[in-house]
Amino acid sequence: MNTYAALAWLNFFIADVRDGLGPYLGVFLKEYQFGESHIGLIVTSASLCALIFGIPLGIFIDKTRFKRGIIALCIVGIVLATGANYFYPHFIFTLMAQIAVALCAVCLAPAFSAITLGIVGQKGYSKQVSLNEAYKHAGTAFSAGLSFVFALYYGIGAIFIITALMGVCALVFLALLKSSQINHAVACGKEEGVEIPLRKALGDVRVLLLGVVVFCFHLSNAYMLPLLSQRAHTLGVDSSGAYAAATILIAQCTMIGISLLCMRLLQTKGIPHFSSIYVYLMGVALFELIVRGGVAAHFEGIAGMVIVQILDGVGAGIVGVILPLLVAMLMRGSGHINAAFACVMTFGGIGGALSGSLGGFIAQYFGYFYAYLTLAFVAAFGLLIWVLGYRVLYARNCGF
């Protein structure tokens, strides 16, 4: 198997592993009488602890030549923490397990970005990132399909076994990648030995703009799916995790198509460059969140769920492709691509962490209707910032 295929299949199998239980966490914990606010607190606390190490890990990824070993360590850590949580579903132990999962997950994003860029280079980065995302969503859809079937017959415990098996397969494909195939200078964006100061790279106005917009995106998006699954549990629709698996399956199938569509839209000759298509795509990703929140607030049936998850696939599919491309193009020649990417992801991670507490608190004390409307308003605010920020960047001739 060639390196490019190995990269794609690695993304396929690690997709189910990197977030641990992900949206199944709420369903699993509600079986043990955890309230929405307690679940939100666990998610927020774990994410905030991991975010402390986000940028330092990105800097470390830029400097280290042992990227494969770091990815392997993270995969094993996530599988072990998730499995242990099944046997000890208590508040403190669950909190510690989710902190471990979050720490590993926050390291995987820049590590994957680095090895992909280091192997294919700037010229092939756009196509490979799109393929990686398509395979990643296909892997999530595949594992969600398995989870849907086995959760119906064996309960939510089957999901833990599936996560472990996917982790083992991910390690096999990781072993097919050799360190000698990774150009570590290209992986961090260093060109001809030139490297700008780290402070200047992280303080770049374009990086900060992306960070704020991604913060709004994840603050709005992160807790919409868990709320959907928890509302289904509250209404008596599902307690096995099968409903959560079905919602994921719909979204991931949509993301596959969106990733491939982005590959066609962004494909250029030679080195990738900025164009208005990036602006439009990010705008679409934010706008669909507004629509998604409104639909979820007003419709509780199956039809509403399908529409909500298709929209989820559109937004997440777009952001998953264009975000690493934007950072790589902005920071090309800096020597700090993965540190900048980690910085942007840290903004997004803070938004995702706060989304759990914001959505969970409003859902428990004011109802799911107002929780969805609040999350939709956050997306509208992010869209406004993106539109205004783009004009500022254009006026400053920042390359858009």
PDB file of C-alpha atoms in Angstrom, residues 98-334:
ATOM      1  CA  GLN A  98     -12.407  12.279  29.817  1.00  0.00           C
ATOM      2  CA  ILE A  99      -9.468  14.551  30.691  1.00  0.00           C
ATOM      3  CA  ALA A 100      -7.089  11.842  29.454  1.00  0.00           C
ATOM      4  CA  VAL A 101      -9.092  11.422  26.233  1.00  0.00           C
ATOM      5  CA  ALA A 102      -9.172  15.190  25.650  1.00  0.00           C
ATOM      6  CA  LEU A 103      -5.405  15.528  26.183  1.00  0.00           C
ATOM      7  CA  CYS A 104      -4.714  12.853  23.585  1.00  0.00           C
ATOM      8  CA  ALA A 105      -7.252  14.259  21.117  1.00  0.00           C
ATOM      9  CA  VAL A 106      -5.839  17.798  21.295  1.00  0.00           C
ATOM     10  CA  CYS A 107      -2.432  16.424  20.328  1.00  0.00           C
ATOM     11  CA  LEU A 108      -3.713  14.358  17.391  1.00  0.00           C
ATOM     12  CA  ALA A 109      -4.969  17.317  15.302  1.00  0.00           C
ATOM     13  CA  PRO A 110      -1.602  19.088  14.786  1.00  0.00           C
ATOM     14  CA  ALA A 111       0.209  15.742  14.602  1.00  0.00           C
ATOM     15  CA  PHE A 112      -1.970  14.566  11.712  1.00  0.00           C
ATOM     16  CA  SER A 113      -1.677  17.924  10.017  1.00  0.00           C
ATOM     17  CA  ALA A 114       2.112  17.730  10.315  1.00  0.00           C
ATOM     18  CA  ILE A 115       2.633  14.231   8.946  1.00  0.00           C
ATOM     19  CA  THR A 116       0.217  14.872   6.070  1.00  0.00           C
ATOM     20  CA  LEU A 117       1.936  18.111   5.044  1.00  0.00           C
ATOM     21  CA  GLY A 118       5.375  16.556   5.572  1.00  0.00           C
ATOM     22  CA  ILE A 119       4.547  13.644   3.252  1.00  0.00           C
ATOM     23  CA  VAL A 120       2.616  15.308   0.405  1.00  0.00           C
ATOM     24  CA  GLY A 121       3.967  18.891   0.571  1.00  0.00           C
ATOM     25  CA  GLN A 122       2.115  22.133  -0.126  1.00  0.00           C
ATOM     26  CA  LYS A 123       1.238  21.158  -3.708  1.00  0.00           C
ATOM     27  CA  GLY A 124      -0.602  17.987  -2.738  1.00  0.00           C
ATOM     28  CA  TYR A 125      -1.919  19.191   0.611  1.00  0.00           C
ATOM     29  CA  SER A 126      -5.332  20.373  -0.565  1.00  0.00           C
ATOM     30  CA  LYS A 127      -6.176  17.072  -2.262  1.00  0.00           C
ATOM     31  CA  GLN A 128      -4.810  14.887   0.544  1.00  0.00           C
ATOM     32  CA  VAL A 129      -6.562  16.827   3.320  1.00  0.00           C
ATOM     33  CA  SER A 130      -9.860  16.491   1.442  1.00  0.00           C
ATOM     34  CA  LEU A 131      -9.285  12.748   0.996  1.00  0.00           C
ATOM     35  CA  ASN A 132      -8.278  12.384   4.650  1.00  0.00           C
ATOM     36  CA  GLU A 133     -11.478  14.112   5.706  1.00  0.00           C
ATOM     37  CA  ALA A 134     -13.608  11.979   3.383  1.00  0.00           C
ATOM     38  CA  TYR A 135     -12.039   8.779   4.755  1.00  0.00           C
ATOM     39  CA  LYS A 136     -12.347  10.077   8.309  1.00  0.00           C
ATOM     40  CA  HIS A 137     -16.061  10.701   7.886  1.00  0.00           C
ATOM     41  CA  ALA A 138     -16.465   7.347   6.148  1.00  0.00           C
ATOM     42  CA  GLY A 139     -14.769   5.715   9.135  1.00  0.00           C
ATOM     43  CA  THR A 140     -17.062   7.500  11.561  1.00  0.00           C
ATOM     44  CA  ALA A 141     -20.090   6.477   9.483  1.00  0.00           C
ATOM     45  CA  PHE A 142     -18.861   2.882   9.384  1.00  0.00           C
ATOM     46  CA  SER A 143     -18.345   2.719  13.154  1.00  0.00           C
ATOM     47  CA  ALA A 144     -21.665   4.491  13.725  1.00  0.00           C
ATOM     48  CA  GLY A 145     -23.384   1.877  11.560  1.00  0.00           C
ATOM     49  CA  LEU A 146     -21.789  -0.892  13.601  1.00  0.00           C
ATOM     50  CA  SER A 147     -22.733   0.901  16.800  1.00  0.00           C
ATOM     51  CA  PHE A 148     -26.328   1.307  15.608  1.00  0.00           C
ATOM     52  CA  VAL A 149     -26.701  -2.425  14.966  1.00  0.00           C
ATOM     53  CA  PHE A 150     -24.867  -3.736  18.008  1.00  0.00           C
ATOM     54  CA  ALA A 151     -26.293  -1.127  20.409  1.00  0.00           C
ATOM     55  CA  LEU A 152     -29.806  -2.265  19.466  1.00  0.00           C
ATOM     56  CA  TYR A 153     -29.050  -5.869  20.405  1.00  0.00           C
ATOM     57  CA  TYR A 154     -26.314  -5.641  23.038  1.00  0.00           C
ATOM     58  CA  GLY A 155     -26.668  -2.161  24.528  1.00  0.00           C
ATOM     59  CA  ILE A 156     -24.227   0.699  24.740  1.00  0.00           C
ATOM     60  CA  GLY A 157     -21.415  -1.556  25.994  1.00  0.00           C
ATOM     61  CA  ALA A 158     -20.864  -2.718  22.409  1.00  0.00           C
ATOM     62  CA  ILE A 159     -19.700   0.791  21.497  1.00  0.00           C
ATOM     63  CA  PHE A 160     -16.711   0.466  23.833  1.00  0.00           C
ATOM     64  CA  ILE A 161     -15.601  -2.738  22.075  1.00  0.00           C
ATOM     65  CA  ILE A 162     -15.944  -1.163  18.626  1.00  0.00           C
ATOM     66  CA  THR A 163     -13.785   1.792  19.709  1.00  0.00           C
ATOM     67  CA  ALA A 164     -11.036  -0.552  20.884  1.00  0.00           C
ATOM     68  CA  LEU A 165     -11.065  -2.569  17.641  1.00  0.00           C
ATOM     69  CA  MET A 166     -10.883   0.580  15.526  1.00  0.00           C
ATOM     70  CA  GLY A 167      -7.898   1.706  17.603  1.00  0.00           C
ATOM     71  CA  VAL A 168      -6.030  -1.520  16.868  1.00  0.00           C
ATOM     72  CA  CYS A 169      -6.661  -1.118  13.117  1.00  0.00           C
ATOM     73  CA  ALA A 170      -5.436   2.498  13.272  1.00  0.00           C
ATOM     74  CA  LEU A 171      -2.144   1.335  14.822  1.00  0.00           C
ATOM     75  CA  VAL A 172      -1.664  -1.154  11.971  1.00  0.00           C
ATOM     76  CA  PHE A 173      -1.947   1.542   9.288  1.00  0.00           C
ATOM     77  CA  LEU A 174       0.189   3.942  11.305  1.00  0.00           C
ATOM     78  CA  ALA A 175       2.944   1.312  11.223  1.00  0.00           C
ATOM     79  CA  LEU A 176       2.861   1.424   7.402  1.00  0.00           C
ATOM     80  CA  LEU A 177       4.052   5.044   7.489  1.00  0.00           C
ATOM     81  CA  LYS A 178       7.813   5.483   7.845  1.00  0.00           C
ATOM     82  CA  SER A 179       9.491   8.436   9.518  1.00  0.00           C
ATOM     83  CA  SER A 180      11.843   8.714   6.544  1.00  0.00           C
ATOM     84  CA  GLN A 181       8.861   9.645   4.336  1.00  0.00           C
ATOM     85  CA  ILE A 182       8.129  12.774   6.393  1.00  0.00           C
ATOM     86  CA  ASN A 183       9.894  16.005   5.435  1.00  0.00           C
ATOM     87  CA  HIS A 184       9.967  17.659   8.839  1.00  0.00           C
ATOM     88  CA  ALA A 185      10.936  21.094   7.469  1.00  0.00           C
ATOM     89  CA  VAL A 186       7.917  21.120   5.138  1.00  0.00           C
ATOM     90  CA  ALA A 187       5.738  19.740   7.938  1.00  0.00           C
ATOM     91  CA  CYS A 188       6.264  22.898   9.994  1.00  0.00           C
ATOM     92  CA  GLY A 189       6.297  25.326   7.039  1.00  0.00           C
ATOM     93  CA  LYS A 190      10.009  26.128   7.122  1.00  0.00           C
ATOM     94  CA  GLU A 191      11.495  27.208   3.795  1.00  0.00           C
ATOM     95  CA  GLU A 192      15.235  27.514   3.069  1.00  0.00           C
ATOM     96  CA  GLY A 193      16.018  27.653   6.764  1.00  0.00           C
ATOM     97  CA  VAL A 194      13.970  30.835   7.273  1.00  0.00           C
ATOM     98  CA  GLU A 195      11.815  30.948  10.402  1.00  0.00           C
ATOM     99  CA  ILE A 196       9.909  33.904  11.880  1.00  0.00           C
ATOM    100  CA  PRO A 197       9.598  34.369  15.662  1.00  0.00           C
ATOM    101  CA  LEU A 198       6.911  32.269  17.321  1.00  0.00           C
ATOM    102  CA  ARG A 199       5.326  35.325  18.939  1.00  0.00           C
ATOM    103  CA  LYS A 200       4.885  36.966  15.549  1.00  0.00           C
ATOM    104  CA  ALA A 201       3.331  33.829  14.045  1.00  0.00           C
ATOM    105  CA  LEU A 202       0.806  33.354  16.854  1.00  0.00           C
ATOM    106  CA  GLY A 203       0.015  37.079  16.925  1.00  0.00           C
ATOM    107  CA  ASP A 204      -0.716  37.295  13.196  1.00  0.00           C
ATOM    108  CA  VAL A 205      -4.057  39.084  12.762  1.00  0.00           C
ATOM    109  CA  ARG A 206      -5.226  36.470  10.256  1.00  0.00           C
ATOM    110  CA  VAL A 207      -4.557  33.635  12.693  1.00  0.00           C
ATOM    111  CA  LEU A 208      -6.431  35.493  15.436  1.00  0.00           C
ATOM    112  CA  LEU A 209      -9.384  36.161  13.124  1.00  0.00           C
ATOM    113  CA  LEU A 210      -9.594  32.482  12.226  1.00  0.00           C
ATOM    114  CA  GLY A 211      -9.379  31.639  15.921  1.00  0.00           C
ATOM    115  CA  VAL A 212     -12.303  33.873  16.889  1.00  0.00           C
ATOM    116  CA  VAL A 213     -14.484  32.606  14.034  1.00  0.00           C
ATOM    117  CA  VAL A 214     -13.672  28.968  14.851  1.00  0.00           C
ATOM    118  CA  PHE A 215     -14.456  29.723  18.512  1.00  0.00           C
ATOM    119  CA  CYS A 216     -17.966  30.861  17.533  1.00  0.00           C
ATOM    120  CA  PHE A 217     -18.421  27.891  15.206  1.00  0.00           C
ATOM    121  CA  HIS A 218     -17.616  25.308  17.876  1.00  0.00           C
ATOM    122  CA  LEU A 219     -19.435  27.148  20.659  1.00  0.00           C
ATOM    123  CA  SER A 220     -22.541  26.864  18.502  1.00  0.00           C
ATOM    124  CA  ASN A 221     -21.914  23.445  16.967  1.00  0.00           C
ATOM    125  CA  ALA A 222     -20.282  21.234  19.597  1.00  0.00           C
ATOM    126  CA  TYR A 223     -23.261  20.500  21.850  1.00  0.00           C
ATOM    127  CA  MET A 224     -26.013  20.365  19.236  1.00  0.00           C
ATOM    128  CA  LEU A 225     -25.596  16.634  18.555  1.00  0.00           C
ATOM    129  CA  PRO A 226     -25.319  15.589  22.244  1.00  0.00           C
ATOM    130  CA  LEU A 227     -28.440  17.668  22.960  1.00  0.00           C
ATOM    131  CA  LEU A 228     -30.251  15.867  20.159  1.00  0.00           C
ATOM    132  CA  SER A 229     -29.382  12.461  21.632  1.00  0.00           C
ATOM    133  CA  GLN A 230     -30.169  13.522  25.202  1.00  0.00           C
ATOM    134  CA  ARG A 231     -33.538  14.946  24.162  1.00  0.00           C
ATOM    135  CA  ALA A 232     -34.349  11.627  22.483  1.00  0.00           C
ATOM    136  CA  HIS A 233     -33.454   9.830  25.715  1.00  0.00           C
ATOM    137  CA  THR A 234     -35.607  12.217  27.771  1.00  0.00           C
ATOM    138  CA  LEU A 235     -38.567  11.689  25.419  1.00  0.00           C
ATOM    139  CA  GLY A 236     -38.151   7.917  25.702  1.00  0.00           C
ATOM    140  CA  VAL A 237     -37.108   7.505  22.066  1.00  0.00           C
ATOM    141  CA  ASP A 238     -33.855   5.688  22.823  1.00  0.00           C
ATOM    142  CA  SER A 239     -31.707   4.567  25.764  1.00  0.00           C
ATOM    143  CA  SER A 240     -29.313   2.148  24.031  1.00  0.00           C
ATOM    144  CA  GLY A 241     -27.251   4.611  22.022  1.00  0.00           C
ATOM    145  CA  ALA A 242     -28.751   3.464  18.720  1.00  0.00           C
ATOM    146  CA  TYR A 243     -30.436   6.828  18.127  1.00  0.00           C
ATOM    147  CA  ALA A 244     -27.132   8.634  18.694  1.00  0.00           C
ATOM    148  CA  ALA A 245     -25.471   6.278  16.205  1.00  0.00           C
ATOM    149  CA  ALA A 246     -28.165   7.009  13.605  1.00  0.00           C
ATOM    150  CA  THR A 247     -27.710  10.773  13.941  1.00  0.00           C
ATOM    151  CA  ILE A 248     -23.956  10.392  13.483  1.00  0.00           C
ATOM    152  CA  LEU A 249     -24.424   8.140  10.453  1.00  0.00           C
ATOM    153  CA  ILE A 250     -26.548  10.738   8.647  1.00  0.00           C
ATOM    154  CA  ALA A 251     -24.101  13.565   9.383  1.00  0.00           C
ATOM    155  CA  GLN A 252     -20.995  11.611   8.423  1.00  0.00           C
ATOM    156  CA  CYS A 253     -22.431  10.440   5.108  1.00  0.00           C
ATOM    157  CA  THR A 254     -23.124  14.084   4.277  1.00  0.00           C
ATOM    158  CA  MET A 255     -19.578  15.052   5.292  1.00  0.00           C
ATOM    159  CA  ILE A 256     -18.090  12.535   2.873  1.00  0.00           C
ATOM    160  CA  GLY A 257     -19.817  14.216  -0.065  1.00  0.00           C
ATOM    161  CA  ILE A 258     -18.946  17.701   1.204  1.00  0.00           C
ATOM    162  CA  SER A 259     -15.255  16.794   1.613  1.00  0.00           C
ATOM    163  CA  LEU A 260     -15.053  15.488  -1.951  1.00  0.00           C
ATOM    164  CA  LEU A 261     -16.912  18.550  -3.224  1.00  0.00           C
ATOM    165  CA  CYS A 262     -14.437  20.820  -1.431  1.00  0.00           C
ATOM    166  CA  MET A 263     -11.579  18.897  -3.052  1.00  0.00           C
ATOM    167  CA  ARG A 264     -12.949  19.751  -6.483  1.00  0.00           C
ATOM    168  CA  LEU A 265     -13.636  23.384  -5.594  1.00  0.00           C
ATOM    169  CA  LEU A 266     -10.205  23.965  -4.071  1.00  0.00           C
ATOM    170  CA  GLN A 267      -8.132  22.038  -6.585  1.00  0.00           C
ATOM    171  CA  THR A 268      -5.640  24.354  -8.298  1.00  0.00           C
ATOM    172  CA  LYS A 269      -2.501  23.978 -10.361  1.00  0.00           C
ATOM    173  CA  GLY A 270       0.730  24.406  -8.479  1.00  0.00           C
ATOM    174  CA  ILE A 271       0.898  25.773  -4.943  1.00  0.00           C
ATOM    175  CA  PRO A 272      -2.518  26.449  -3.343  1.00  0.00           C
ATOM    176  CA  HIS A 273      -3.491  30.095  -3.074  1.00  0.00           C
ATOM    177  CA  PHE A 274      -6.215  32.120  -1.428  1.00  0.00           C
ATOM    178  CA  SER A 275      -9.379  32.965  -3.289  1.00  0.00           C
ATOM    179  CA  SER A 276     -12.895  34.089  -2.495  1.00  0.00           C
ATOM    180  CA  ILE A 277     -14.056  30.455  -2.380  1.00  0.00           C
ATOM    181  CA  TYR A 278     -12.585  30.136   1.140  1.00  0.00           C
ATOM    182  CA  VAL A 279     -14.621  33.118   2.298  1.00  0.00           C
ATOM    183  CA  TYR A 280     -17.830  31.733   0.841  1.00  0.00           C
ATOM    184  CA  LEU A 281     -17.271  28.244   2.223  1.00  0.00           C
ATOM    185  CA  MET A 282     -16.671  29.494   5.769  1.00  0.00           C
ATOM    186  CA  GLY A 283     -19.760  31.692   5.461  1.00  0.00           C
ATOM    187  CA  VAL A 284     -21.844  28.683   4.409  1.00  0.00           C
ATOM    188  CA  ALA A 285     -20.526  26.669   7.374  1.00  0.00           C
ATOM    189  CA  LEU A 286     -21.642  29.363   9.816  1.00  0.00           C
ATOM    190  CA  PHE A 287     -24.970  30.058   8.119  1.00  0.00           C
ATOM    191  CA  GLU A 288     -26.006  26.400   8.189  1.00  0.00           C
ATOM    192  CA  LEU A 289     -25.553  26.437  11.982  1.00  0.00           C
ATOM    193  CA  ILE A 290     -28.134  29.202  12.262  1.00  0.00           C
ATOM    194  CA  VAL A 291     -30.602  27.191  10.196  1.00  0.00           C
ATOM    195  CA  ARG A 292     -29.726  23.988  12.050  1.00  0.00           C
ATOM    196  CA  GLY A 293     -30.418  25.509  15.452  1.00  0.00           C
ATOM    197  CA  GLY A 294     -33.764  26.865  14.277  1.00  0.00           C
ATOM    198  CA  VAL A 295     -34.850  23.518  12.838  1.00  0.00           C
ATOM    199  CA  ALA A 296     -33.761  21.587  15.944  1.00  0.00           C
ATOM    200  CA  ALA A 297     -35.643  24.011  18.183  1.00  0.00           C
ATOM    201  CA  HIS A 298     -38.946  23.625  16.319  1.00  0.00           C
ATOM    202  CA  PHE A 299     -38.982  19.973  15.192  1.00  0.00           C
ATOM    203  CA  GLU A 300     -38.636  16.910  17.439  1.00  0.00           C
ATOM    204  CA  GLY A 301     -39.610  14.193  14.947  1.00  0.00           C
ATOM    205  CA  ILE A 302     -37.513  11.993  12.685  1.00  0.00           C
ATOM    206  CA  ALA A 303     -37.801  14.394   9.725  1.00  0.00           C
ATOM    207  CA  GLY A 304     -36.407  17.250  11.815  1.00  0.00           C
ATOM    208  CA  MET A 305     -33.561  15.044  13.029  1.00  0.00           C
ATOM    209  CA  VAL A 306     -32.601  14.132   9.453  1.00  0.00           C
ATOM    210  CA  ILE A 307     -32.520  17.782   8.359  1.00  0.00           C
ATOM    211  CA  VAL A 308     -30.499  18.786  11.434  1.00  0.00           C
ATOM    212  CA  GLN A 309     -27.887  16.116  10.810  1.00  0.00           C
ATOM    213  CA  ILE A 310     -27.572  16.838   7.094  1.00  0.00           C
ATOM    214  CA  LEU A 311     -26.839  20.448   8.012  1.00  0.00           C
ATOM    215  CA  ASP A 312     -24.322  19.238  10.579  1.00  0.00           C
ATOM    216  CA  GLY A 313     -22.553  17.350   7.807  1.00  0.00           C
ATOM    217  CA  VAL A 314     -22.393  20.450   5.626  1.00  0.00           C
ATOM    218  CA  GLY A 315     -20.809  22.717   8.250  1.00  0.00           C
ATOM    219  CA  ALA A 316     -18.401  20.263   9.840  1.00  0.00           C
ATOM    220  CA  GLY A 317     -17.403  18.882   6.446  1.00  0.00           C
ATOM    221  CA  ILE A 318     -16.432  22.325   5.158  1.00  0.00           C
ATOM    222  CA  VAL A 319     -14.519  23.421   8.269  1.00  0.00           C
ATOM    223  CA  GLY A 320     -12.661  20.120   8.515  1.00  0.00           C
ATOM    224  CA  VAL A 321     -11.212  20.620   5.029  1.00  0.00           C
ATOM    225  CA  ILE A 322     -10.519  24.332   4.754  1.00  0.00           C
ATOM    226  CA  LEU A 323      -9.221  25.111   8.254  1.00  0.00           C
ATOM    227  CA  PRO A 324      -5.871  23.258   8.017  1.00  0.00           C
ATOM    228  CA  LEU A 325      -5.464  24.550   4.455  1.00  0.00           C
ATOM    229  CA  LEU A 326      -6.001  28.151   5.531  1.00  0.00           C
ATOM    230  CA  VAL A 327      -3.479  27.882   8.355  1.00  0.00           C
ATOM    231  CA  ALA A 328      -0.903  26.134   6.160  1.00  0.00           C
ATOM    232  CA  MET A 329      -1.170  28.850   3.489  1.00  0.00           C
ATOM    233  CA  LEU A 330      -1.092  31.707   5.994  1.00  0.00           C
ATOM    234  CA  MET A 331       1.935  30.339   7.855  1.00  0.00           C
ATOM    235  CA  ARG A 332       3.905  28.989   4.913  1.00  0.00           C
ATOM    236  CA  GLY A 333       7.534  29.941   5.401  1.00  0.00           C
ATOM    237  CA  SER A 334       7.099  30.641   9.122  1.00  0.00           C
TER     238      SER A 334
END
